[in-house]
Coordinates of N, CA and C and ligand atoms in Angstrom, one line a residue:
M293 N 35.5 0.0 -38.9 CA 35.0 -1.3 -38.4 C 34.7 -2.3 -39.6
P294 N 35.2 -3.5 -39.5 CA 34.9 -4.4 -40.6 C 33.5 -4.9 -40.5
Q295 N 32.9 -5.2 -41.6 CA 31.6 -5.8 -41.6 C 31.6 -7.1 -40.9
T296 N 30.6 -7.4 -40.1 CA 30.5 -8.7 -39.4 C 29.2 -9.4 -39.8
D297 N 29.0 -10.6 -39.3 CA 27.8 -11.4 -39.6 C 26.8 -11.1 -38.6
Q298 N 26.9 -10.0 -37.8 CA 25.8 -9.8 -36.8 C 24.5 -9.7 -37.4
P299 N 23.5 -10.3 -36.8 CA 22.1 -10.1 -37.4 C 21.7 -8.6 -37.4
T300 N 21.1 -8.2 -38.5 CA 20.7 -6.8 -38.6 C 19.6 -6.4 -37.8
D301 N 18.8 -7.3 -37.2 CA 17.7 -6.9 -36.3 C 18.1 -6.6 -34.9
Q302 N 19.4 -6.8 -34.6 CA 19.8 -6.4 -33.2 C 20.0 -4.9 -33.1
P303 N 19.4 -4.3 -32.1 CA 19.5 -2.8 -32.0 C 21.0 -2.5 -31.7
T304 N 21.4 -1.3 -32.1 CA 22.7 -0.8 -31.8 C 22.7 -0.3 -30.3
A305 N 23.9 0.0 -29.8 CA 23.9 0.4 -28.4 C 23.1 1.7 -28.1
P306 N 23.2 2.7 -29.0 CA 22.4 3.9 -28.8 C 20.9 3.6 -28.8
Q307 N 20.5 2.6 -29.7 CA 19.1 2.3 -29.7 C 18.7 1.6 -28.4
T308 N 19.5 0.7 -27.9 CA 19.2 0.0 -26.7 C 19.1 1.0 -25.5
A309 N 20.0 2.0 -25.6 CA 19.9 3.1 -24.5 C 18.6 3.8 -24.6
L310 N 18.1 4.0 -25.8 CA 16.8 4.7 -25.9 C 15.7 3.8 -25.4
L311 N 15.8 2.5 -25.6 CA 14.8 1.6 -25.1 C 14.7 1.6 -23.6
F312 N 16.0 1.6 -23.0 CA 16.0 1.7 -21.5 C 15.5 3.0 -21.0
Q313 N 15.8 4.1 -21.7 CA 15.3 5.4 -21.2 C 13.7 5.4 -21.3
A314 N 13.2 4.8 -22.3 CA 11.7 4.7 -22.4 C 11.2 3.8 -21.3
A315 N 11.9 2.8 -20.9 CA 11.4 1.9 -19.8 C 11.5 2.7 -18.5
F316 N 12.6 3.4 -18.3 CA 12.7 4.2 -17.1 C 11.6 5.3 -17.0
D317 N 11.3 5.9 -18.1 CA 10.3 7.0 -18.2 C 8.9 6.4 -17.9
A318 N 8.7 5.2 -18.4 CA 7.4 4.5 -18.2 C 7.2 4.2 -16.7
V319 N 8.2 3.6 -16.1 CA 8.1 3.2 -14.7 C 8.0 4.5 -13.9
T320 N 8.8 5.5 -14.2 CA 8.7 6.8 -13.5 C 7.3 7.3 -13.5
A321 N 6.6 7.3 -14.7 CA 5.3 7.8 -14.8 C 4.3 6.9 -14.0
L322 N 4.6 5.6 -14.0 CA 3.7 4.6 -13.3 C 3.8 4.9 -11.8
V323 N 5.0 5.1 -11.3 CA 5.2 5.4 -9.9 C 4.5 6.7 -9.5
A324 N 4.6 7.7 -10.3 CA 4.0 9.0 -10.0 C 2.5 8.9 -10.0
A325 N 1.9 8.0 -10.8 CA 0.5 7.9 -10.9 C -0.1 6.8 -10.0
T326 N 0.8 6.2 -9.1 CA 0.3 5.1 -8.2 C 0.7 5.4 -6.8
P327 N -0.3 5.9 -6.0 CA 0.0 6.4 -4.7 C 0.8 5.4 -3.8
V328 N 0.5 4.1 -3.9 CA 1.2 3.1 -3.0 C 2.7 3.0 -3.4
L329 N 3.0 3.3 -4.6 CA 4.4 3.3 -5.0 C 5.1 4.6 -4.8
R330 N 4.3 5.7 -5.0 CA 4.9 7.0 -4.9 C 5.2 7.3 -3.4
S331 N 4.4 6.7 -2.5 CA 4.7 7.0 -1.1 C 5.7 6.1 -0.5
F332 N 6.1 5.0 -1.2 CA 7.0 4.0 -0.6 C 8.4 4.5 -0.5
A333 N 8.9 5.2 -1.5 CA 10.2 5.8 -1.5 C 10.4 6.9 -2.5
R334 N 11.3 7.8 -2.2 CA 11.5 8.9 -3.2 C 12.0 8.3 -4.5
W335 N 11.3 8.5 -5.6 CA 11.7 8.0 -6.8 C 12.8 8.9 -7.4
P336 N 14.0 8.3 -7.8 CA 15.1 9.1 -8.3 C 15.0 9.4 -9.8
R337 N 14.3 10.5 -10.0 CA 14.1 10.9 -11.4 C 15.4 11.2 -12.1
D338 N 16.4 11.5 -11.3 CA 17.7 11.9 -11.9 C 18.7 10.8 -11.9
A339 N 18.2 9.5 -11.8 CA 19.1 8.4 -11.9 C 19.9 8.3 -13.2
V340 N 21.2 7.9 -13.1 CA 22.1 8.0 -14.2 C 22.2 6.7 -14.9
P341 N 22.0 6.6 -16.3 CA 22.2 5.4 -17.0 C 23.5 4.7 -16.8
A342 N 23.5 3.4 -16.5 CA 24.8 2.7 -16.3 C 25.2 1.9 -17.5
N343 N 24.4 1.8 -18.5 CA 24.7 1.1 -19.7 C 25.2 -0.3 -19.4
L344 N 24.6 -1.0 -18.6 CA 25.0 -2.4 -18.3 C 24.9 -3.3 -19.5
P345 N 25.8 -4.2 -19.7 CA 25.7 -5.2 -20.8 C 24.5 -6.2 -20.5
A346 N 24.0 -6.8 -21.6 CA 23.0 -7.8 -21.4 C 23.5 -9.0 -20.8
V347 N 22.8 -9.6 -19.9 CA 23.1 -10.9 -19.4 C 21.8 -11.7 -19.4
P348 N 21.6 -12.4 -20.6 CA 20.3 -13.1 -20.7 C 20.1 -14.3 -19.9
V349 N 18.9 -14.6 -19.5 CA 18.4 -15.9 -19.0 C 17.2 -16.3 -19.8
P350 N 16.7 -17.5 -19.6 CA 15.5 -17.9 -20.4 C 14.3 -17.0 -20.2
A351 N 14.2 -16.4 -19.0 CA 13.0 -15.6 -18.7 C 13.0 -14.3 -19.5
A352 N 14.2 -13.9 -20.0 CA 14.3 -12.6 -20.8 C 13.4 -12.8 -22.1
R353 N 13.5 -13.9 -22.7 CA 12.6 -14.1 -23.9 C 11.2 -14.3 -23.5
M354 N 10.9 -14.9 -22.4 CA 9.5 -15.0 -21.9 C 8.8 -13.7 -21.7
V355 N 9.6 -12.7 -21.1 CA 9.1 -11.4 -20.9 C 8.9 -10.6 -22.2
A356 N 9.9 -10.8 -23.1 CA 9.8 -10.1 -24.4 C 8.6 -10.6 -25.2
D357 N 8.3 -11.9 -25.0 CA 7.1 -12.4 -25.7 C 5.8 -12.4 -24.9
W358 N 5.8 -11.6 -23.8 CA 4.6 -11.6 -23.0 C 3.4 -11.2 -23.7
T359 N 2.3 -12.0 -23.6 CA 1.0 -11.6 -24.2 C -0.1 -11.6 -23.2
G360 N 0.2 -11.9 -22.0 CA -0.8 -12.1 -21.0 C -1.5 -10.7 -20.6
P361 N -2.5 -10.8 -19.8 CA -3.2 -9.5 -19.5 C -2.4 -8.6 -18.6
A362 N -2.5 -7.3 -19.0 CA -2.0 -6.3 -18.1 C -3.2 -5.5 -17.6
C363 N -3.2 -4.3 -17.5 CA -4.4 -3.5 -17.2 C -4.1 -2.1 -17.8
P364 N -5.1 -1.3 -18.0 CA -4.8 0.0 -18.6 C -3.8 0.9 -17.9
H365 N -3.7 0.7 -16.6 CA -2.8 1.5 -15.8 C -1.3 1.0 -16.0
T366 N -1.1 -0.2 -16.3 CA 0.3 -0.8 -16.4 C 0.7 -1.1 -17.9
A367 N -0.2 -1.0 -18.8 CA 0.0 -1.5 -20.2 C 1.3 -0.8 -20.8
R368 N 1.4 0.5 -20.6 CA 2.6 1.2 -21.2 C 3.9 0.7 -20.6
T369 N 3.9 0.5 -19.3 CA 5.1 0.0 -18.7 C 5.4 -1.4 -19.1
V370 N 4.4 -2.3 -19.2 CA 4.7 -3.6 -19.7 C 5.3 -3.6 -21.1
Q371 N 4.7 -2.8 -22.0 CA 5.3 -2.7 -23.3 C 6.7 -2.3 -23.3
A372 N 7.0 -1.3 -22.5 CA 8.4 -0.7 -22.5 C 9.4 -1.8 -21.9
L373 N 8.9 -2.5 -20.9 CA 9.8 -3.5 -20.3 C 10.0 -4.7 -21.2
R374 N 8.9 -5.1 -21.9 CA 9.1 -6.1 -22.9 C 10.2 -5.8 -23.9
A375 N 10.3 -4.5 -24.3 CA 11.3 -4.1 -25.3 C 12.7 -4.1 -24.7
V376 N 12.9 -3.9 -23.4 CA 14.3 -4.0 -22.9 C 14.7 -5.4 -22.4
A377 N 13.7 -6.3 -22.3 CA 14.0 -7.6 -21.6 C 15.1 -8.3 -22.3
P378 N 15.2 -8.3 -23.6 CA 16.4 -9.1 -24.2 C 17.7 -8.4 -24.0
H379 N 17.7 -7.2 -23.5 CA 19.0 -6.4 -23.3 C 19.3 -6.2 -21.9
A380 N 18.6 -6.8 -21.0 CA 18.8 -6.5 -19.5 C 19.8 -7.3 -18.9
D381 N 20.3 -6.9 -17.7 CA 21.3 -7.5 -16.9 C 20.5 -8.5 -15.9
W382 N 20.2 -9.6 -16.4 CA 19.3 -10.6 -15.7 C 20.1 -11.3 -14.6
H383 N 19.4 -11.6 -13.5 CA 19.9 -12.3 -12.4 C 19.0 -13.4 -11.9
R384 N 19.5 -14.4 -11.2 CA 18.7 -15.3 -10.5 C 19.4 -15.5 -9.1
T385 N 18.6 -15.2 -8.1 CA 19.1 -15.3 -6.7 C 19.5 -16.7 -6.3
Y386 N 18.8 -17.7 -6.8 CA 18.9 -19.0 -6.3 C 19.5 -20.0 -7.3
S387 N 20.1 -21.0 -6.7 CA 20.7 -22.1 -7.5 C 19.6 -23.1 -7.9
I388 N 19.9 -24.0 -8.8 CA 19.0 -25.1 -9.1 C 18.8 -26.0 -7.9
A389 N 19.9 -26.2 -7.1 CA 19.8 -27.0 -5.9 C 18.8 -26.4 -4.9
E390 N 18.6 -25.1 -4.9 CA 17.7 -24.5 -4.0 C 16.2 -24.5 -4.4
V391 N 16.0 -24.3 -5.7 CA 14.7 -24.1 -6.2 C 14.2 -25.1 -7.3
G392 N 15.2 -25.9 -7.8 CA 14.8 -26.9 -8.8 C 15.1 -26.3 -10.2
E393 N 15.2 -27.2 -11.2 CA 15.6 -26.7 -12.5 C 14.5 -25.9 -13.2
D394 N 13.2 -26.4 -13.0 CA 12.1 -25.8 -13.7 C 12.0 -24.3 -13.3
F395 N 12.0 -24.1 -11.9 CA 11.9 -22.8 -11.4 C 13.1 -21.9 -11.9
H396 N 14.3 -22.5 -11.9 CA 15.5 -21.8 -12.3 C 15.4 -21.3 -13.8
N397 N 14.7 -22.1 -14.6 CA 14.6 -21.9 -16.0 C 13.5 -20.9 -16.4
R398 N 12.6 -20.6 -15.4 CA 11.4 -19.8 -15.8 C 11.2 -18.7 -14.8
Y399 N 12.3 -18.2 -14.3 CA 12.2 -17.0 -13.5 C 13.4 -16.1 -13.6
G400 N 13.4 -14.9 -13.2 CA 14.5 -14.0 -13.3 C 14.1 -12.6 -13.0
W401 N 15.1 -11.8 -12.7 CA 14.9 -10.4 -12.4 C 16.1 -9.5 -12.8
F402 N 15.8 -8.3 -13.1 CA 16.9 -7.3 -13.3 C 16.6 -6.1 -12.5
E403 N 17.6 -5.4 -12.2 CA 17.5 -4.2 -11.4 C 17.5 -3.0 -12.3
L404 N 16.3 -2.4 -12.4 CA 16.1 -1.3 -13.3 C 16.8 0.0 -12.7
V405 N 16.5 0.2 -11.4 CA 17.0 1.4 -10.7 C 17.6 0.9 -9.4
G406 N 18.8 1.4 -9.1 CA 19.4 1.1 -7.8 C 20.9 1.2 -7.8
P407 N 21.5 0.8 -6.7 CA 23.0 0.8 -6.7 C 23.7 0.0 -7.7
G408 N 23.0 -1.1 -8.2 CA 23.6 -1.9 -9.2 C 22.8 -2.0 -10.5
G409 N 21.9 -1.0 -10.6 CA 20.9 -1.1 -11.7 C 21.2 -0.5 -13.0
H410 N 20.4 -0.6 -13.9 CA 20.5 0.0 -15.2 C 20.5 1.5 -15.1
F411 N 19.9 2.0 -14.1 CA 19.9 3.4 -13.7 C 20.4 3.5 -12.3
R412 N 21.5 4.2 -12.1 CA 22.2 4.2 -10.8 C 21.5 5.2 -9.8
A413 N 21.2 4.7 -8.7 CA 20.6 5.6 -7.6 C 20.8 4.9 -6.3
D414 N 20.9 5.7 -5.2 CA 21.0 5.1 -3.9 C 19.6 5.3 -3.2
G415 N 19.4 4.5 -2.2 CA 18.3 4.7 -1.3 C 17.1 3.8 -1.7
L416 N 17.1 3.2 -2.9 CA 16.0 2.2 -3.2 C 16.6 1.3 -4.3
R417 N 15.9 0.2 -4.4 CA 16.2 -0.7 -5.6 C 14.8 -1.0 -6.2
A418 N 14.8 -0.9 -7.5 CA 13.5 -1.2 -8.3 C 13.9 -2.3 -9.2
Y419 N 13.3 -3.5 -8.9 CA 13.5 -4.7 -9.7 C 12.3 -4.9 -10.7
V420 N 12.6 -5.5 -11.8 CA 11.6 -6.1 -12.6 C 11.8 -7.6 -12.5
A421 N 10.7 -8.3 -12.1 CA 10.9 -9.8 -11.8 C 9.7 -10.5 -12.5
Y422 N 10.1 -11.7 -12.9 CA 9.1 -12.6 -13.7 C 9.2 -14.0 -13.1
W423 N 8.0 -14.6 -13.1 CA 7.9 -16.0 -12.8 C 6.9 -16.6 -13.8
G424 N 7.2 -17.8 -14.3 CA 6.3 -18.5 -15.2 C 5.2 -19.1 -14.4
V425 N 4.2 -19.6 -15.2 CA 3.0 -20.3 -14.5 C 3.4 -21.6 -13.9
G426 N 2.8 -21.8 -12.7 CA 2.9 -23.1 -12.1 C 4.2 -23.2 -11.2
L427 N 4.7 -22.1 -10.8 CA 5.9 -22.2 -9.9 C 5.6 -21.9 -8.5
T428 N 6.4 -22.4 -7.6 CA 6.3 -22.1 -6.1 C 7.6 -21.5 -5.7
Y429 N 7.5 -20.2 -5.2 CA 8.7 -19.5 -4.7 C 8.6 -19.8 -3.2
P430 N 9.5 -20.6 -2.6 CA 9.4 -20.9 -1.2 C 9.6 -19.7 -0.3
R431 N 9.2 -20.0 1.0 CA 9.3 -18.9 2.0 C 10.7 -18.4 2.0
H432 N 10.8 -17.1 2.0 CA 12.1 -16.4 2.0 C 12.0 -15.1 2.7
R433 N 13.1 -14.5 3.0 CA 13.1 -13.2 3.7 C 14.3 -12.4 3.4
H434 N 14.3 -11.1 3.8 CA 15.4 -10.2 3.5 C 15.2 -9.0 4.4
P435 N 16.3 -8.3 4.7 CA 16.2 -7.2 5.6 C 15.5 -6.0 5.0
A436 N 15.6 -5.8 3.7 CA 15.0 -4.6 3.1 C 13.4 -4.7 3.2
E437 N 12.8 -3.5 3.3 CA 11.3 -3.5 3.2 C 11.0 -3.5 1.7
E438 N 9.8 -4.1 1.4 CA 9.5 -4.4 0.0 C 8.1 -4.2 -0.3
I439 N 7.9 -3.7 -1.5 CA 6.5 -3.7 -2.1 C 6.5 -4.4 -3.4
Y440 N 5.6 -5.4 -3.5 CA 5.4 -6.0 -4.8 C 4.2 -5.3 -5.5
Y441 N 4.4 -5.0 -6.8 CA 3.4 -4.4 -7.6 C 3.2 -5.2 -8.8
I442 N 2.0 -5.7 -9.1 CA 1.8 -6.6 -10.2 C 1.6 -5.7 -11.5
L443 N 2.4 -6.0 -12.5 CA 2.3 -5.3 -13.8 C 1.4 -6.0 -14.7
A444 N 1.5 -7.3 -14.7 CA 0.7 -8.2 -15.6 C 0.7 -9.6 -15.1
G445 N -0.4 -10.3 -15.4 CA -0.6 -11.6 -14.9 C -1.1 -11.6 -13.4
S446 N -0.8 -12.7 -12.7 CA -1.3 -12.7 -11.3 C -0.4 -13.7 -10.5
A447 N -0.5 -13.6 -9.2 CA 0.3 -14.5 -8.3 C -0.4 -14.5 -7.0
R448 N -0.2 -15.6 -6.3 CA -0.8 -15.8 -4.9 C 0.3 -15.6 -3.9
F449 N 0.0 -14.7 -3.0 CA 1.0 -14.3 -2.0 C 0.6 -14.8 -0.6
A450 N 1.6 -15.4 0.1 CA 1.5 -15.7 1.5 C 2.6 -15.1 2.3
A451 N 2.3 -14.7 3.6 CA 3.3 -14.1 4.4 C 2.9 -14.3 5.9
D452 N 3.9 -14.4 6.7 CA 3.6 -14.4 8.2 C 2.8 -13.2 8.5
G453 N 1.7 -13.4 9.2 CA 0.9 -12.2 9.7 C 0.0 -11.6 8.7
L454 N -0.1 -12.1 7.5 CA -1.0 -11.6 6.5 C -1.8 -12.7 5.9
A455 N -3.0 -12.3 5.5 CA -3.9 -13.3 4.8 C -3.3 -13.6 3.4
T456 N -3.5 -14.9 3.0 CA -3.0 -15.2 1.7 C -4.0 -14.6 0.7
E457 N -3.5 -14.1 -0.4 CA -4.3 -13.4 -1.4 C -3.7 -13.5 -2.8
T458 N -4.6 -13.5 -3.8 CA -4.1 -13.5 -5.2 C -4.2 -12.0 -5.6
L459 N -3.0 -11.6 -6.2 CA -2.9 -10.2 -6.7 C -2.9 -10.2 -8.2
H460 N -3.6 -9.2 -8.8 CA -3.6 -9.0 -10.2 C -3.0 -7.7 -10.6
A461 N -2.9 -7.5 -11.9 CA -2.3 -6.2 -12.4 C -2.9 -5.0 -11.7
G462 N -2.0 -4.2 -11.2 CA -2.4 -2.9 -10.6 C -2.6 -3.0 -9.1
E463 N -2.3 -4.3 -8.5 CA -2.4 -4.5 -7.1 C -1.1 -4.6 -6.4
A464 N -1.0 -4.3 -5.1 CA 0.3 -4.3 -4.4 C 0.3 -5.0 -3.1
R465 N 1.4 -5.3 -2.6 CA 1.6 -6.0 -1.3 C 2.9 -5.6 -0.7
L466 N 2.8 -5.3 0.6 CA 4.0 -4.8 1.4 C 4.5 -5.9 2.3
H467 N 5.8 -6.0 2.3 CA 6.5 -6.9 3.3 C 7.5 -6.0 4.1
V468 N 7.4 -6.2 5.4 CA 8.3 -5.4 6.3 C 9.6 -6.2 6.4
S469 N 10.6 -5.6 7.0 CA 11.9 -6.1 7.1 C 11.8 -7.5 7.8
E470 N 12.4 -8.5 7.1 CA 12.6 -9.9 7.6 C 11.2 -10.6 7.8
Q471 N 10.2 -10.1 7.2 CA 8.9 -10.8 7.2 C 8.9 -11.9 6.2
A472 N 8.8 -13.2 6.7 CA 8.9 -14.3 5.7 C 7.7 -14.3 4.8
H473 N 7.9 -14.5 3.5 CA 6.9 -14.6 2.5 C 7.1 -15.6 1.5
A474 N 6.1 -16.0 0.8 CA 6.2 -17.0 -0.3 C 5.2 -16.6 -1.4
M475 N 5.4 -17.2 -2.6 CA 4.5 -16.8 -3.7 C 4.4 -18.0 -4.6
T476 N 3.2 -18.2 -5.2 CA 2.9 -19.2 -6.2 C 2.2 -18.6 -7.4
T477 N 2.4 -19.3 -8.5 CA 1.7 -18.8 -9.8 C 0.8 -19.9 -10.3
P478 N -0.3 -20.2 -9.6 CA -1.1 -21.4 -10.1 C -1.8 -21.2 -11.4
D479 N -2.1 -19.9 -11.7 CA -3.0 -19.7 -12.8 C -2.4 -19.1 -14.1
E480 N -1.3 -18.3 -13.9 CA -0.7 -17.7 -15.0 C 0.7 -17.2 -14.6
A481 N 1.5 -16.8 -15.6 CA 2.8 -16.1 -15.2 C 2.5 -14.8 -14.6
V482 N 3.5 -14.2 -14.0 CA 3.4 -12.9 -13.4 C 4.6 -12.0 -13.7
L483 N 4.4 -10.8 -14.0 CA 5.4 -9.8 -14.2 C 5.2 -8.7 -13.2
T484 N 6.3 -8.4 -12.4 CA 6.1 -7.6 -11.2 C 7.2 -6.4 -11.2
L485 N 6.8 -5.4 -10.6 CA 7.8 -4.3 -10.2 C 7.9 -4.5 -8.7
V486 N 9.2 -4.6 -8.2 CA 9.4 -4.8 -6.8 C 10.3 -3.7 -6.3
L487 N 9.9 -2.9 -5.4 CA 10.7 -1.9 -4.8 C 11.2 -2.3 -3.4
W488 N 12.5 -2.0 -3.2 CA 13.1 -2.2 -1.9 C 13.6 -0.9 -1.3
R489 N 13.5 -0.7 0.0 CA 14.0 0.4 0.7 C 14.5 0.0 2.1
G490 N 15.2 0.9 2.7 CA 15.6 0.7 4.1 C 16.9 -0.1 4.3
A491 N 17.2 -0.4 5.5 CA 18.5 -1.1 5.9 C 18.6 -2.4 5.2
G492 N 19.9 -2.8 4.8 CA 20.1 -4.1 4.2 C 19.7 -4.1 2.7
L493 N 19.7 -3.0 2.1 CA 19.3 -2.9 0.7 C 20.2 -3.7 -0.2
E494 N 21.5 -4.0 0.2 CA 22.4 -4.7 -0.6 C 22.4 -6.2 -0.4
Q495 N 21.5 -6.7 0.6 CA 21.5 -8.1 0.9 C 20.4 -8.8 0.1
N496 N 20.7 -9.8 -0.7 CA 19.7 -10.5 -1.4 C 18.8 -11.3 -0.5
A497 N 17.6 -11.7 -1.0 CA 16.7 -12.6 -0.3 C 17.3 -13.9 -0.1
R498 N 16.9 -14.6 1.0 CA 17.4 -16.0 1.3 C 16.2 -16.8 1.6
I499 N 16.2 -18.1 1.2 CA 15.1 -19.0 1.5 C 15.3 -19.4 3.0
T500 N 14.1 -19.5 3.6 CA 14.1 -19.7 5.1 C 13.1 -20.8 5.3
S501 N 13.3 -21.5 6.5 CA 12.5 -22.6 6.8 C 11.1 -22.2 7.4
Ligands
ZN744 ZN1 10.7 -10.4 -0.9

C-alpha cells in the first residue's frame, strides 16, 4: 500500500471494530443490569458484527463531544457510544421538509443491533438516537413496540393515553404499537437507547397528525 495523506489520528478498521465491540459489550451489560430493558426482548448476545461503513451526520460529532450528565448506571455505555459515534452508520428518518433544517442538523440515529445494524440480529432493533437541545419531535407512530431509555441528558415525552413527563438518565418509557407519541428537548440534549420489538420491525416511524 502506498503512503497516503490520511490523518494519523483516524483509527484503523480493526481498531474501529474493537470500539464497536466495546460499545456492544457495554450496552449488553446495561441491558442485563436494567430489568425494564432485560424484560423487553431477548438480547442477542451472539449478534454478529456487520462492519458497516461510517455514514456521518452532524449529530455524530455532537455525540462524540457529549459532556452532559449521564448517571452512574449509564456512564460506561455513554463513553463507549461516544467512541463509536464518528464511525457509525447514521440515519435520519425525516427530510428537512418534514422537520425543518435545524432539527435535521441536530438529530440522528444508528442501529447498533438489529437486521440492519452494526451487529446483526433478528427479533429486535436497538438504536442509539440523539437530539440536540431545543428541538420538537412531532407526533409520530410506528407498528413496532418501543422502549425509550435515557442514557444521558433529558427529554419531555408526550403520548396518547399517557401523562406527559420529563425523563432523565436511567429512566424509561414504553410505547405500544401505533401509539402516537412526541418528544421535546427544552432543557438539554438527550442521548437515548431505543429498543423495538414485534410486528413491523422493518417499518420506520412516520409523522402523524
Ligand atoms: Zn417511537
